[in-house]
CSV table of C-alpha atoms in Angstrom, one decimal:
chain,number,residue,atom,x,y,z
A,176,MET,CA,48.6,183.3,102.3
A,177,PHE,CA,47.9,187.1,102.2
A,178,ARG,CA,44.3,186.5,101.1
A,179,ARG,CA,43.8,184.2,104.1
A,180,TRP,CA,45.3,186.9,106.4
A,181,SER,CA,42.9,189.5,105.0
A,182,LYS,CA,40.0,187.1,105.6
A,183,ILE,CA,41.1,186.7,109.2
A,184,GLN,CA,41.4,190.5,109.6
A,185,THR,CA,37.9,191.1,108.4
A,186,LYS,CA,36.2,188.2,110.2
A,187,PHE,CA,38.0,188.4,113.5
A,188,PRO,CA,36.8,191.9,114.6
A,189,GLU,CA,33.2,190.9,113.9
A,190,LEU,CA,33.3,187.6,115.7
A,191,TRP,CA,36.1,187.9,118.2
A,192,LYS,CA,33.7,187.4,121.2
A,193,HIS,CA,32.4,184.2,119.6
A,194,TYR,CA,36.0,183.0,119.0
A,195,LEU,CA,36.8,183.4,122.7
A,196,TYR,CA,33.4,182.1,124.0
A,197,GLN,CA,33.3,179.1,121.8
A,198,SER,CA,36.9,178.1,122.4
A,199,PHE,CA,36.5,178.5,126.1
A,200,PHE,CA,33.2,176.5,126.0
A,201,ALA,CA,35.0,173.7,124.1
A,202,THR,CA,37.8,173.8,126.7
A,203,ILE,CA,35.2,173.3,129.5
A,204,ILE,CA,33.4,170.5,127.7
A,205,VAL,CA,36.6,168.6,126.9
A,206,PHE,CA,37.8,169.1,130.5
A,207,ILE,CA,34.5,167.5,131.7
A,208,ILE,CA,35.0,164.6,129.3
A,209,LEU,CA,38.6,164.1,130.5
A,210,MET,CA,37.5,164.2,134.1
A,211,VAL,CA,35.0,161.5,133.4
A,212,LEU,CA,37.4,159.3,131.3
A,213,SER,CA,40.8,158.0,132.1
A,214,LEU,CA,43.8,158.5,129.9
A,215,GLN,CA,43.8,154.8,129.2
A,216,ASN,CA,41.2,155.7,126.5
A,217,ALA,CA,43.7,158.0,124.8
A,218,VAL,CA,42.7,156.7,121.3
A,219,VAL,CA,39.1,157.7,121.9
A,220,ILE,CA,40.1,161.0,123.5
A,221,ALA,CA,42.1,162.0,120.4
A,222,SER,CA,39.2,161.7,118.0
A,223,ILE,CA,36.9,163.4,120.5
A,224,GLY,CA,39.2,166.4,120.4
A,225,ALA,CA,38.7,166.6,116.7
A,226,SER,CA,34.9,166.2,117.2
A,227,ALA,CA,35.0,169.1,119.7
A,228,PHE,CA,36.6,171.3,117.0
A,229,ILE,CA,33.8,170.5,114.5
A,230,VAL,CA,31.0,170.9,117.1
A,231,PHE,CA,32.3,174.2,118.5
A,232,THR,CA,33.7,175.9,115.4
A,233,MET,CA,31.3,174.7,112.8
A,234,PRO,CA,28.1,174.1,114.8
A,235,LYS,CA,25.8,174.6,111.8
A,236,ASN,CA,27.7,172.1,109.6
A,237,ILE,CA,25.9,168.8,109.1
A,238,THR,CA,28.9,166.9,110.5
A,239,ALA,CA,28.3,168.6,113.9
A,240,LEU,CA,24.7,167.3,114.2
A,241,PRO,CA,24.4,165.0,117.3
A,242,ARG,CA,23.0,162.2,115.1
A,243,ARG,CA,26.2,162.2,113.0
A,244,VAL,CA,28.6,162.7,115.9
A,245,ILE,CA,27.1,159.8,117.9
A,246,GLY,CA,26.3,157.6,114.8
A,247,GLY,CA,29.7,158.2,113.2
A,248,HIS,CA,31.7,157.3,116.3
A,249,MET,CA,29.6,154.2,116.9
A,250,VAL,CA,30.2,153.1,113.3
A,251,GLY,CA,33.9,153.8,113.7
A,252,MET,CA,34.1,151.9,117.0
A,253,LEU,CA,32.2,148.9,115.5
A,254,CYS,CA,34.5,148.8,112.4
A,255,GLY,CA,37.6,149.2,114.4
A,256,SER,CA,36.6,146.5,116.8
A,257,VAL,CA,35.7,144.0,114.0
A,258,CYS,CA,38.9,144.7,112.1
A,259,ALA,CA,41.0,144.3,115.3
A,260,LEU,CA,39.8,140.7,115.3
A,261,ILE,CA,41.6,140.0,112.0
A,262,PRO,CA,45.0,138.4,112.6
A,263,HIS,CA,47.8,140.7,111.6
A,264,THR,CA,51.4,139.8,112.3
A,265,SER,CA,53.5,141.7,109.8
A,266,THR,CA,53.7,145.4,109.0
A,267,LEU,CA,52.0,144.8,105.7
A,268,THR,CA,49.0,143.0,107.2
A,269,THR,CA,48.7,145.5,110.1
A,270,ALA,CA,48.6,148.4,107.7
A,271,LEU,CA,46.0,146.5,105.6
A,272,VAL,CA,43.8,145.8,108.6
A,273,LEU,CA,44.0,149.4,110.0
A,274,SER,CA,43.3,150.9,106.6
A,275,LEU,CA,40.4,148.5,106.1
A,276,ALA,CA,38.9,149.7,109.4
A,277,VAL,CA,39.0,153.3,108.2
A,278,GLY,CA,37.8,152.5,104.7
A,279,ILE,CA,34.9,150.4,105.9
A,280,SER,CA,33.9,153.0,108.5
A,281,ILE,CA,33.9,155.7,105.8
A,282,PHE,CA,31.7,153.5,103.6
A,283,LEU,CA,29.2,152.8,106.4
A,284,MET,CA,29.1,156.4,107.6
A,285,VAL,CA,28.3,157.6,104.1
A,286,THR,CA,25.8,154.8,103.5
A,287,PHE,CA,23.9,155.4,106.7
A,288,ASP,CA,24.2,159.2,106.6
A,289,PHE,CA,26.4,159.4,109.7
A,290,GLU,CA,29.3,161.4,108.2
A,291,HIS,CA,31.6,162.7,110.9
A,292,PRO,CA,35.2,162.8,109.8
A,293,PRO,CA,36.8,162.3,113.3
A,294,ALA,CA,35.0,159.0,113.6
A,295,ALA,CA,37.4,157.6,111.1
A,296,GLY,CA,40.0,158.2,113.8
A,297,THR,CA,37.9,156.2,116.2
A,298,ALA,CA,37.9,153.3,113.7
A,299,LEU,CA,41.7,153.5,113.4
A,300,GLY,CA,42.2,153.8,117.1
A,301,THR,CA,39.9,151.0,118.0
A,302,ALA,CA,41.5,148.8,115.4
A,303,ILE,CA,44.9,149.4,117.0
A,304,THR,CA,43.8,148.9,120.6
A,305,GLY,CA,40.9,146.4,120.1
A,306,PHE,CA,37.5,146.5,121.7
A,307,SER,CA,36.9,146.7,125.4
A,308,PRO,CA,33.9,147.7,127.4
A,309,ASP,CA,35.8,150.7,128.7
A,310,VAL,CA,36.2,152.0,125.1
A,311,ILE,CA,32.5,151.9,124.4
A,312,ILE,CA,31.7,153.5,127.7
A,313,ALA,CA,34.3,156.2,127.2
A,314,LEU,CA,33.1,156.8,123.6
A,315,LEU,CA,29.4,156.9,124.4
A,316,THR,CA,30.0,159.2,127.4
A,317,SER,CA,32.1,161.5,125.3
A,318,VAL,CA,29.8,161.8,122.3
A,319,ILE,CA,26.7,162.2,124.5
A,320,ILE,CA,28.4,165.0,126.5
A,321,LEU,CA,29.5,166.7,123.2
A,322,SER,CA,26.1,166.3,121.6
A,323,LEU,CA,24.2,167.6,124.7
A,324,ALA,CA,26.5,170.6,124.8
A,325,HIS,CA,25.9,171.3,121.1
A,326,HIS,CA,22.1,170.8,121.5
A,327,PHE,CA,21.7,173.2,124.5
A,328,SER,CA,24.1,175.9,123.2
A,329,LYS,CA,23.5,175.8,119.4
A,330,ARG,CA,21.5,179.1,119.5
A,331,PHE,CA,24.5,180.8,120.9
A,332,LEU,CA,27.1,179.2,118.7
A,333,ARG,CA,28.2,180.6,115.3
A,334,ASP,CA,30.1,179.1,112.5
A,335,LEU,CA,33.7,180.4,112.9
A,336,VAL,CA,35.2,178.7,109.9
């Protein structure tokens, strides 16, 4: 713990403006997304929050690339939607179906080079709620806004982690 604290003490004075700027920028972008979406899409919104963390604190990381953010969430939504169609009446089968949605989405993200960890949350959330046109619109809107914000601001963003 003390080593971690010393790392914070050495890194923070150097990058404190970026810490503030990037956190504030993430807040503004998530605010815009929330104004566009409704809270009925809470499952999607939760995974978008995790995506915002990656995009704005690790912008140079490969998982922050727009292709991976968009592709990963689309894979997650597809896997979750398909798995939601599998009948599950007991706790055991529900757990199996939900874990299958996550596992298959991970497999496909890695296979197609769309690795984006929060997208596994999209798979889980979509498997819980099922597919609806509102979900795909909310998800596409969110990932496009995040990706555009990343693209147009990447020269100002620094890796903070």
